[in-house]
Each structure stands twice: as structure tokens, then as C-alpha cells.
Short mmCIF file of C-alpha atoms and ligand atoms in Angstrom, two decimals:
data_model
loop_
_atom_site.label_atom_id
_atom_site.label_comp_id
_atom_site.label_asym_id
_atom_site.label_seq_id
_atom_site.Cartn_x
_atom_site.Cartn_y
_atom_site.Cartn_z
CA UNK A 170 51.39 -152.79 -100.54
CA UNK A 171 48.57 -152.27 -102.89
CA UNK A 172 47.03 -148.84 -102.91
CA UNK A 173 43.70 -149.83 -104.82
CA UNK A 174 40.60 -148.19 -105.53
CA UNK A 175 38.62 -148.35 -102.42
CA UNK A 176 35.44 -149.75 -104.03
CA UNK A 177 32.10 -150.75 -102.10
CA UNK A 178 32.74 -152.46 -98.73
CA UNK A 179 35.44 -151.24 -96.86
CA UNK A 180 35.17 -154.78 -95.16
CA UNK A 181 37.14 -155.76 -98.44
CA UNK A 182 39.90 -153.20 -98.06
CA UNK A 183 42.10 -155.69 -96.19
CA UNK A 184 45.71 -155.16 -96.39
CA UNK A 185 45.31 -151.93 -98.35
CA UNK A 186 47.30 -149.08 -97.97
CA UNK A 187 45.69 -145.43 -98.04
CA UNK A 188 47.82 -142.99 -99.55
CA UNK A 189 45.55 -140.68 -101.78
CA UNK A 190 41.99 -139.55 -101.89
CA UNK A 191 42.34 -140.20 -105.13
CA UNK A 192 42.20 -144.14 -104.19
CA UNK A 193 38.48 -143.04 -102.97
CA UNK A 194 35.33 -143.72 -104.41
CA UNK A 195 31.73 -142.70 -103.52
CA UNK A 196 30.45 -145.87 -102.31
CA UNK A 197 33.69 -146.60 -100.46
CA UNK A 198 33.54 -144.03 -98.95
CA UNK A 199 29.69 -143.81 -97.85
CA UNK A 200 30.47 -147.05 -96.18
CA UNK A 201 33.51 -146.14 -94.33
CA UNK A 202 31.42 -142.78 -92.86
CA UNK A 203 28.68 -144.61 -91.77
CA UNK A 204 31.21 -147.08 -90.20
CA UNK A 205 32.81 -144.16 -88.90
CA UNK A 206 29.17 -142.96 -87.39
CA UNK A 207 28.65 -147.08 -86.08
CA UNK A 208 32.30 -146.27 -84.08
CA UNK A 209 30.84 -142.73 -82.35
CA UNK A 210 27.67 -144.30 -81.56
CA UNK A 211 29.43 -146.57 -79.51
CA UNK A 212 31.40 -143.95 -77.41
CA UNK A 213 29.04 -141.26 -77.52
CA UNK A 214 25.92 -140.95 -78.35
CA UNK A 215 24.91 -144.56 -77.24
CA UNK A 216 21.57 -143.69 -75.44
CA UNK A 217 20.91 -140.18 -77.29
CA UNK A 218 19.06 -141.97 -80.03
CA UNK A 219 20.88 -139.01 -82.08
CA UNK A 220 20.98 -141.66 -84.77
CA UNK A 221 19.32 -144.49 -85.22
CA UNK A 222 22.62 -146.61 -85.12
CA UNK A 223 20.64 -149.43 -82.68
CA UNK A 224 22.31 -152.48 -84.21
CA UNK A 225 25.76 -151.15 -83.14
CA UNK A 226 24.82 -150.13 -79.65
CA UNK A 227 24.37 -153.57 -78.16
CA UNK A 228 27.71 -154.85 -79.60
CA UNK A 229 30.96 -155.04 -77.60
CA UNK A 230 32.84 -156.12 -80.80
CA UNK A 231 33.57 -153.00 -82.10
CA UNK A 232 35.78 -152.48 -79.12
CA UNK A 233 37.81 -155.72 -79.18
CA UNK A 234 37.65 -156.33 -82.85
CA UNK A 235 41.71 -155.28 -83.35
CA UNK A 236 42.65 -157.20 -80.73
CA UNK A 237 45.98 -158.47 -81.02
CA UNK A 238 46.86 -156.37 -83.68
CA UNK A 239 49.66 -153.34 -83.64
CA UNK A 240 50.09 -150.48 -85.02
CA UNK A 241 53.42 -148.30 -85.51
CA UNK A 242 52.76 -144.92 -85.63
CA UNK A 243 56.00 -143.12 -87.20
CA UNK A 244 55.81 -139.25 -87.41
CA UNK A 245 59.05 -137.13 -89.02
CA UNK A 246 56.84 -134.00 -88.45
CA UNK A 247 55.44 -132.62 -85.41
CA UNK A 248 51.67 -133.72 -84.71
CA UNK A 249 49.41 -133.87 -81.61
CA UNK A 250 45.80 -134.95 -83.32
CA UNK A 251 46.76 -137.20 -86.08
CA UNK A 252 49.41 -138.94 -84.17
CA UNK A 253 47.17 -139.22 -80.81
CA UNK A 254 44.02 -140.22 -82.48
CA UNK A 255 45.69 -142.66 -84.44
CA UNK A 256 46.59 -143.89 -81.03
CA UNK A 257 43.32 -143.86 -79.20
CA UNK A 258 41.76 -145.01 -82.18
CA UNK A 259 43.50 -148.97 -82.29
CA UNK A 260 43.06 -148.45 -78.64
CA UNK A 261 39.84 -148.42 -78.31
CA UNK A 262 39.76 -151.24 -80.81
CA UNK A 263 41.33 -153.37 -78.52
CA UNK A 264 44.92 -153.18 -80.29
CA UNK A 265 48.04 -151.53 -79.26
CA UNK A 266 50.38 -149.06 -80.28
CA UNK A 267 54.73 -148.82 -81.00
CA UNK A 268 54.92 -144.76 -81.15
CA UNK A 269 58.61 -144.13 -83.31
CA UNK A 270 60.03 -141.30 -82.51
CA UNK A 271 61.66 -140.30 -85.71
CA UNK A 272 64.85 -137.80 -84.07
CA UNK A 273 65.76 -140.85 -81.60
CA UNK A 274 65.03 -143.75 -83.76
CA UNK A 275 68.19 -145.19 -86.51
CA UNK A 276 66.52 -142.48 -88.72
CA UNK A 277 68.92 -140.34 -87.10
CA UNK A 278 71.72 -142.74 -88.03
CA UNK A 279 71.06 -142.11 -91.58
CA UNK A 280 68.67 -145.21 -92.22
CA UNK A 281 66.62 -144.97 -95.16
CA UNK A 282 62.45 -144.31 -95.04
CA UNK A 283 61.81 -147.72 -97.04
CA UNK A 284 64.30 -149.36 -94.35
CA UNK A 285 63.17 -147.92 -91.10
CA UNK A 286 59.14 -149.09 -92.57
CA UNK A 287 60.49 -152.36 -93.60
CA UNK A 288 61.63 -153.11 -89.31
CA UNK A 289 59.04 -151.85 -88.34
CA UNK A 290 56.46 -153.92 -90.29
CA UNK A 291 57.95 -156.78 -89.26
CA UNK A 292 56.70 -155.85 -85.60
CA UNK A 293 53.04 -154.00 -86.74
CA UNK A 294 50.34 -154.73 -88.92
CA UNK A 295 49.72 -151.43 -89.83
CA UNK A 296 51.95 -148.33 -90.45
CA UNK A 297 50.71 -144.87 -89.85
CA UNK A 298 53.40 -142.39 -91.41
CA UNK A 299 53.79 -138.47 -91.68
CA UNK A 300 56.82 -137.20 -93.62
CA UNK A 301 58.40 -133.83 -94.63
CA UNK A 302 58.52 -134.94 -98.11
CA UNK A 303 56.15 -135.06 -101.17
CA UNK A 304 55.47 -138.43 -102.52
CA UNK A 305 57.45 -140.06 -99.91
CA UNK A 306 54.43 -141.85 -98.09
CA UNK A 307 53.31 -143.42 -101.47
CA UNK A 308 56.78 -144.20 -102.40
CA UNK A 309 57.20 -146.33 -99.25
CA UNK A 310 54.15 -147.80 -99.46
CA UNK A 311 54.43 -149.33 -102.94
CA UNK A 312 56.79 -151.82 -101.50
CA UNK A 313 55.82 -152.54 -98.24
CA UNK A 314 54.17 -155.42 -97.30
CA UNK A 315 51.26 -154.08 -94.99
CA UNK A 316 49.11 -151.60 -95.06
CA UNK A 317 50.72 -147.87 -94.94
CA UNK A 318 48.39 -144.55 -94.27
CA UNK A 319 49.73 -141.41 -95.48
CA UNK A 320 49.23 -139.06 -92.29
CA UNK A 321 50.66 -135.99 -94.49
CA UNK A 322 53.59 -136.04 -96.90
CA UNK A 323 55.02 -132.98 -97.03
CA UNK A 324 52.51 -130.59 -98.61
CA UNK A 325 51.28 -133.32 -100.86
CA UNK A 326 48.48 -135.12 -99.36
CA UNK A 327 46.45 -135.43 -95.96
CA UNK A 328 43.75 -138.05 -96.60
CA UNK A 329 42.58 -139.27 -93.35
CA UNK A 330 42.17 -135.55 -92.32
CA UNK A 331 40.19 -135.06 -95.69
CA UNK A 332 38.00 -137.78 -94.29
CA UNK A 333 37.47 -136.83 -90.93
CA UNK A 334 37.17 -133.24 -92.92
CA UNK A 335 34.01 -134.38 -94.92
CA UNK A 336 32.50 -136.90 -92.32
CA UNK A 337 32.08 -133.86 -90.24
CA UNK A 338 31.48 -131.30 -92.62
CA UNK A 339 28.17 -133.82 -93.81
CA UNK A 340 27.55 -134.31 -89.64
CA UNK A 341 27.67 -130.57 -88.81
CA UNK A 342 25.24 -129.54 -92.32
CA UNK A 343 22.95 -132.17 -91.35
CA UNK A 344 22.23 -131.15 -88.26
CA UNK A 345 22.40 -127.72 -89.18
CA UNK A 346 19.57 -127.85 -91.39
CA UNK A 347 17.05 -130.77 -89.78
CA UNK A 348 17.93 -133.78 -92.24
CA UNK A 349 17.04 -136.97 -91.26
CA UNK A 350 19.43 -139.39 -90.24
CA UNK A 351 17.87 -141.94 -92.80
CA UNK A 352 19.46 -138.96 -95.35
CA UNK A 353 22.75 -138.68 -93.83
CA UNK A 354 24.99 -138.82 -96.64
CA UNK A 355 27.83 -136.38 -98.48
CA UNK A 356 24.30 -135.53 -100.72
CA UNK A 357 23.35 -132.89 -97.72
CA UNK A 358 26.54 -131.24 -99.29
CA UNK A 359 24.81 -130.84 -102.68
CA UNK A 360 24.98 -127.42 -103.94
CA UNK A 361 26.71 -126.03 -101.37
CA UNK A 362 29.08 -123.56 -101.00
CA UNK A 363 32.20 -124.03 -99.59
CA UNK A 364 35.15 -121.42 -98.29
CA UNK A 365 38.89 -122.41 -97.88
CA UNK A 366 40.75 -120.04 -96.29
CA UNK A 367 44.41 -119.57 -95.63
CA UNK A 368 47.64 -121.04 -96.85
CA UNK A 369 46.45 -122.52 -100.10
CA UNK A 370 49.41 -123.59 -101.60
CA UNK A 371 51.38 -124.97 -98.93
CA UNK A 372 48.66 -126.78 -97.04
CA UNK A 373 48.08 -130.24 -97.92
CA UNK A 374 44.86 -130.36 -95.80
CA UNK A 375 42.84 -128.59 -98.15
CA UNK A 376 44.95 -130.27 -100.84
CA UNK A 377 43.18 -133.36 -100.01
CA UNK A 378 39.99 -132.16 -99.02
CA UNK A 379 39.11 -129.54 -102.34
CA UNK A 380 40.23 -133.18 -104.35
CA UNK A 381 37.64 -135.51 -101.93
CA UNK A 382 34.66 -132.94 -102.55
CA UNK A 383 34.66 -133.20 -106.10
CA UNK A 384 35.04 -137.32 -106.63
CA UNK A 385 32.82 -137.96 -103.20
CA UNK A 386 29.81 -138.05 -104.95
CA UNK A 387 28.42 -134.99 -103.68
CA UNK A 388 27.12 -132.72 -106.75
CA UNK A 389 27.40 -129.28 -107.68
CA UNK A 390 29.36 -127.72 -105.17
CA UNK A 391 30.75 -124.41 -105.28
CA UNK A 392 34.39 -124.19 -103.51
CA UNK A 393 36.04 -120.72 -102.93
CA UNK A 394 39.83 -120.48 -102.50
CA UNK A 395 40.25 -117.40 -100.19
CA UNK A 396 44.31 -116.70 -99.87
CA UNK A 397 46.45 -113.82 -100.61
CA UNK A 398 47.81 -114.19 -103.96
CA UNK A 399 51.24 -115.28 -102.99
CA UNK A 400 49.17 -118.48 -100.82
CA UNK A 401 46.44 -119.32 -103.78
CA UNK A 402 45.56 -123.22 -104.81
CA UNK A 403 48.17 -125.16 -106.75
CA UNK A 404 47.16 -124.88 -110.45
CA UNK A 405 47.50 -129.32 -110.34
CA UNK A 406 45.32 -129.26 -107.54
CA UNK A 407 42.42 -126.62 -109.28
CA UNK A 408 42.92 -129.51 -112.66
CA UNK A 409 42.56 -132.09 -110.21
CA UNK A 410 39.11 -130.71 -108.67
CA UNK A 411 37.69 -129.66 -112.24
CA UNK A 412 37.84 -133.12 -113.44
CA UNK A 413 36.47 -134.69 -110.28
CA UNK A 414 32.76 -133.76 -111.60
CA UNK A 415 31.26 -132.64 -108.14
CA UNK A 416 32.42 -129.57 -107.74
CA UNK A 417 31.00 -126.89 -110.72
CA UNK A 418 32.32 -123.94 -109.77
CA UNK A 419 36.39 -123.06 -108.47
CA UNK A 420 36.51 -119.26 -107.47
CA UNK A 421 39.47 -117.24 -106.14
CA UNK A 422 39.24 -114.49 -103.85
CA UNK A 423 41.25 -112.29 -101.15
CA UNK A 424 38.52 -110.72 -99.32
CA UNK A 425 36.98 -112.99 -96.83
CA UNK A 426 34.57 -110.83 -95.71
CA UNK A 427 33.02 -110.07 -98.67
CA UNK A 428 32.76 -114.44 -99.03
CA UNK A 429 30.96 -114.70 -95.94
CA UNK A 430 28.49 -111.94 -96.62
CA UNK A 431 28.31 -113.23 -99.87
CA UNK A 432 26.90 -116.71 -98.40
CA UNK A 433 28.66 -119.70 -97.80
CA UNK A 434 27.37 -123.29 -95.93
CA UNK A 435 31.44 -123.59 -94.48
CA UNK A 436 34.29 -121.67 -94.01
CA UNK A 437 37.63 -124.19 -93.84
CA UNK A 438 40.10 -122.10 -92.10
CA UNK A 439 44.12 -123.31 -92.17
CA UNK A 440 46.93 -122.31 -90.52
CA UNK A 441 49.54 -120.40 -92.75
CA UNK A 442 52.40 -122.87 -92.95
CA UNK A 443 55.14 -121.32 -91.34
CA UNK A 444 57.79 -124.10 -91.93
CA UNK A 445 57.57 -124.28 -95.33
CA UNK A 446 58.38 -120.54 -96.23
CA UNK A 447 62.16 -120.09 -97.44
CA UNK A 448 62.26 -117.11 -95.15
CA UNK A 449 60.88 -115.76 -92.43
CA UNK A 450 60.42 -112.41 -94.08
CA UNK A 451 58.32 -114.20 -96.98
CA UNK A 452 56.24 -115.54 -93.80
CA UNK A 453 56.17 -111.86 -91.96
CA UNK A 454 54.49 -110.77 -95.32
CA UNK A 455 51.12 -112.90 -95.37
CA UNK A 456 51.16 -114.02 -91.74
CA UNK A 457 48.02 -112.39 -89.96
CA UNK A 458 46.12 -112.13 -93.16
CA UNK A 459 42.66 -113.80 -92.17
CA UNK A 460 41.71 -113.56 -88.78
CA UNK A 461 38.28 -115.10 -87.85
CA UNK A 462 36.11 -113.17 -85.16
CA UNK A 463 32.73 -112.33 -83.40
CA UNK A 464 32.51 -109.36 -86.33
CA UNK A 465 33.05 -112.57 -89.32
CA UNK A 466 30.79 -114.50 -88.09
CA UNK A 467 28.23 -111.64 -87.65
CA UNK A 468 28.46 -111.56 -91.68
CA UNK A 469 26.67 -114.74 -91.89
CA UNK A 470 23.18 -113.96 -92.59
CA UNK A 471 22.09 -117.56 -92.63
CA UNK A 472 23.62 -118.40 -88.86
CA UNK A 473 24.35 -122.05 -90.17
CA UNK A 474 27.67 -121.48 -91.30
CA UNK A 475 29.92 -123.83 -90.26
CA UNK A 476 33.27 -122.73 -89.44
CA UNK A 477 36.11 -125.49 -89.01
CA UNK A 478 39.79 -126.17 -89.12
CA UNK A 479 42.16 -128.84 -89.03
CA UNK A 480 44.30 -126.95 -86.27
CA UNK A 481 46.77 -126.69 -84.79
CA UNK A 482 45.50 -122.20 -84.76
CA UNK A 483 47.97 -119.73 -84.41
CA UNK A 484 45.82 -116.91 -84.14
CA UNK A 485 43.12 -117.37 -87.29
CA UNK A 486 40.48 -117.76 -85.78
CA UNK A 487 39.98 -115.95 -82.12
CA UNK A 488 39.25 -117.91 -79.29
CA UNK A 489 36.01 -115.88 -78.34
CA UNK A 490 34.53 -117.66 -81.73
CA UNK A 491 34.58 -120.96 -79.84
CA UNK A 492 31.59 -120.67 -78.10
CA UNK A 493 29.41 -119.99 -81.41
CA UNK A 494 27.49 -122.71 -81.95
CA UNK A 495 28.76 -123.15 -85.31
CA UNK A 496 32.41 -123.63 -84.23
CA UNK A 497 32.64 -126.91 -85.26
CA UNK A 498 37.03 -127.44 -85.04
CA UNK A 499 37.08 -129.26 -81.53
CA UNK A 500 33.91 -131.37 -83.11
CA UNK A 501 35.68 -132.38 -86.22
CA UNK A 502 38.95 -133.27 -83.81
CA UNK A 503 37.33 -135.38 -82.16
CA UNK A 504 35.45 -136.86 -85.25
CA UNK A 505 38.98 -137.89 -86.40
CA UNK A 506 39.22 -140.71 -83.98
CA UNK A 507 36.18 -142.37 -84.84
CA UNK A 508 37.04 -142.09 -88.62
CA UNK A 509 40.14 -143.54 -88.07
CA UNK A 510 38.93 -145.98 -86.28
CA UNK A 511 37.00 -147.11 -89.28
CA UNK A 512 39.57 -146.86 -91.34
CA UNK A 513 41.83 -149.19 -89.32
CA UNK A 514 39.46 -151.77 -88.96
CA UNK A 515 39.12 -151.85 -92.34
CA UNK A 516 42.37 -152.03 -93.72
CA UNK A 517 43.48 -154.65 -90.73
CA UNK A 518 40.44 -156.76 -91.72
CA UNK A 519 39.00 -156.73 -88.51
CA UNK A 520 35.23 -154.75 -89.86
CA UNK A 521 32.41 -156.20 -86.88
CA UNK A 522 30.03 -158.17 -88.44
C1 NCD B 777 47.46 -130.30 -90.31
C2 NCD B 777 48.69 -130.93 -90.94
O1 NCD B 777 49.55 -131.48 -90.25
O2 NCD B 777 48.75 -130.88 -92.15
N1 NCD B 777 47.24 -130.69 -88.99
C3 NCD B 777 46.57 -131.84 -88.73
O3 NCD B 777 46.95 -132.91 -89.17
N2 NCD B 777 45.46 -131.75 -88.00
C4 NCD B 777 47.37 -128.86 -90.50
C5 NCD B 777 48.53 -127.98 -90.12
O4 NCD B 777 49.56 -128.42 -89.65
O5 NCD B 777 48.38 -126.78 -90.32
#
């Protein structure tokens, strides 16, 4: 299946696959987060007048508009939001939903990846797939004949989390700092400085996100990789980001605190990725190294910090930070559905008028 350039209308992304931010352009991707606001109106903030989405509010098409059409979700990799969301998102299109349990499915027989898509497009319209290895997702998807979304390959590429990532991360700033909806665009990002904490070298989260903020169209932004050194930002990834023209400066640091004193508009917190250490010694070594509290957030002078992750946590950020106002991680969950609800409307065709 084709993995174009997303260009203007997501309304014309019919049939395409989404593998890569890289596929992502600034217009294409405006449209898709507004689409993405049109689908949260709808469930949420229908009477708030939060934004003035009014020409959505009075339309039941949004929820029927994938009627009819099925998605196979197919994870080789444990997940609870991307594969759930995924889920409630076609369902609240009006679709439905064949879950594949990779360990019981002929996977375990010693089918192939290409093989076990090929069945299964014959019964879907759209495959959602996360896979233990790099480039595998793409690989599959250049020869199958509807549209595949990477949901993580290995720690290559996360792009629908790098969406929901930035749709919320443009939400939360906005809000933050009184901009008008007429103004809500990844612009309110301009200038900004942004903090990735964590496991930078095995996480593809931040993989996909550090690529999206430079080629979104925001400009000027300042990103600082905050890891120990064994953790820092793939070197491919860094290239990557400096020829993506939004981002100006890439900085590397170890002391957190002294980046949140310092000033920064969001900290992007990830999980160290225990499961792709060769030992669990190597792991023992940097586990622990960044854990988010009352006393962090107490560094940020400006109080409009906001702080999110992709989660699953285990322990980086403490659960007495949730009730900070600019704890923004159960927020950007939830943001995920309505994202990728856009994004499956689009790619099944099925955009409301
Ligand atoms: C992330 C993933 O699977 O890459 N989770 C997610 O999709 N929300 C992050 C992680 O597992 O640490």
C-alpha cells in the first residue's frame, strides 16, 4: 500500500498507509488536528463552547461515518492505550473491530508477518500493527493492499503517538497561555522549549515525536534530550531533526533539574525501556534515573509547564504529581482516541462532509 506524502486534505488520504512521520507534512497535518479537535467536540466538549467547533456539533455523521468498515488490530507487543484506543476509536465511528492476538494466532505456527497481514486484509479494511522489529511495519506495508498504521516497530517509529503527542502538546500550550481558538495551531509551539526525558535511545516515542516537531511547521523550537549518557538520542535521529528546519537548537543534558529551572514550556517524560536492554544488570544501572515529583515541578518558575508522557509509568513520575494542573499524561491518553479517530476516517475514506 502506498505510504505517500500526506499533503493538504486528509479527506484525500484514502487507502494510504501511515508508517512514518516522515510521510507528514504541515498542512496535512493541520487538517488532520483540527479533524482530530471536530472528533472531541463531538464527545466532549459539545456544549462547553471550549471551541468554536459549532458546525460539527449538530452532526451525527461523525459517529456512523465508518460504518461497515473493520479494522484488525494486530499487536506482537504488549499495549493497553494504542491497542484500546484504536478500538474505541472505529467504534465510535460506527465500525468494528477483529483484535489478533499475536501468541494464539498461526503467528505462533511460524507464519510469516507479510502472510498473517495478507489474511487478515482480506477480512479488514484497515490494519493497525505493532511489532518487535525495526522496519518491519513499513516492510509489510509496502505490499499490502490496504491501508497499514505503524503502532510502533520495534524502537523505530511511533507515529500515531507522535500525533496524539503534538495535538496535545499544541491543546495543553494553548490553553496554558490564553490563545484563541481562531489561533490554535502547532504555531503556539513557536519558540518553545521542549524537554525529553528518559530512555532516549531505545524509545521510539520520542523517536517520532523530536522528528514531527521539526517538519510540523512549527518554528524555532528548542528540544533538550535529558538521558544518562548510556540512554542519549540516536545520532540518525539528532540528523533527522537538524534537517527538519523547525527545530534550531538540539541540546544534551543529564541534569533534569537544572532543565526545569532553566525554563522549559514541556517536559516529555518516557519510561526506560526495560525489554530492550541485553541484561538486566545494564537496566539495574540507569533504571531510577529521573524521577518526577512535587520538588520538580516546584522548579518551574513559569507554572505553565506542561508535563506529559506516553505511559505506561513505572515510577518516573510520582503519582502525587497527578493532581498538578499541568499533568497533562491522562489528557494526552485520552487525546489519542480522538486523533485516531481522525486518522482512520481518513485513510478509510470515510472524512464527514
Ligand atoms: C509507548 C510504546 O509502546 O512505545 N507506549 C504507548 O504506545 N503509549 C511507550 C512505552 O512503552 O514506553
Amino acid at each position: 500500500m502506498l505510504t505517500p506524502n500526506l499533503t493538504a486534505d486528509p479527506a484525500t488520504w484514502t487507502g494510504s498507509s501511515l508508517v512514518s512521520v516522515k510521510q507528514l507534512t504541515p498542512e496535512g497535518l493541520h487538517r488532520l488536528l483540527v479533524l482530530a479537535l471536530d472528533m472531541r467536540t463531538i464527545y466532549k466538549y459539545k456544549s462547553s463552547g471550549e471551541f468554536d467547533r459549532s458546525h460539527v456539533t449538530a452532526s451525527q455523521s461523525y459517529k456512523t461515518c465508518a460504518t461497515g468498515k473493520i479494522l484488525s488490530n494486530v499487536f506482537y507487543e504488549a499495549s493497553t492505550r494504542t491497542s484500546c484506543s484504536f478500538q474505541a476509536a472505529i467504534l465510535r465511528l460506527g465500525g468494528t473491530v477483529i483484535n489478533v492476538n499475536a501468541t494464539s494466532s498461526s503467528a505462533k505456527k511460524g507464519e510469516t508477518l507479510s502472510d498473517t497481514i495478507r489474511c487478515l486484509e482480506c477480512y479488514a479494511d484497515v490494519t493497525v500493527l505493532r511489532h518487535p522489529e525495526t522496519g518491519s511495519v513499513p516492510m509489510v506495508a509496502a505490499t499490502s493492499l490496504k491501508p497499514v498504521l505503524n503502532a510502533g516497530d520495534g524502537t523505530n517509529e511511533h507515529p500515531t503517538q507522535a500525533l496524539l503527542d503534538i495535538f496535545t502538546m499544541v491543546d495543553c500550550v494553548a490553553n496554558f497561555n490564553n490563545v484563541p481558538p481562531s489561533q490554535w495551531s502547532v504555531n503556539v509551539l513557536d519558540g518553545k522549549t521542549i524537554a525529553m526525558v528518559g530512555d532516549l535511545k531505545n524509545g521510539r516515542t520520542v523517536h517520532s515525536l523530536s522528528r514531527l516537531l521539526s517538519t510540523c511547521g512549527a518554528k524555532n523550537v528548542t528540544l533538550k534530550y535529558v538521558s544518562p549518557e548510556v540512554l542519549r538520542m540516536p545520532g540518525y535521529v539528532m540528523e533527522d531533526v537538524g534537517g527538519g528546519g523547525g527545530v534550531v537548537e538540539q541540546i544534551e543534558e543529564t541534569d533534569l533539574n537544572s532543565v526545569v529551572s532553566g525554563g522549559c514550556d514541556v517536559i516529555y517524560v518516557t519510561r526506560i525501556q526495560k525489554e530492550r536492554f541485553a541484561s538486566e544488570d545494564e537496566y539495574n544501572e540507569v533504571n531510577g534515573c529521573y524521577i518526577i515529583g512535587n520538588d520538580t515541578m516546584a522548579l518551574d518558575k513559569s507554572g505553565k509547564c506542561v508535563l506529559l508522557h506516553p505511559l505506561p509509568r513505572v515510577g518516573e513520575i510520582k503519582e502525587e504529581v497527578d493532581t498538578d494542573e499541568r499533568a497533562k499524561y491522562f489528557e494526552q491518553m485520552e487525546n489519542g482516541m480522538y486523533v485516531r479517530m481522525a486518522l482512520l476516517a481518513s485513510v478509510l475514506g470515510v472524512v464527514p462532509k
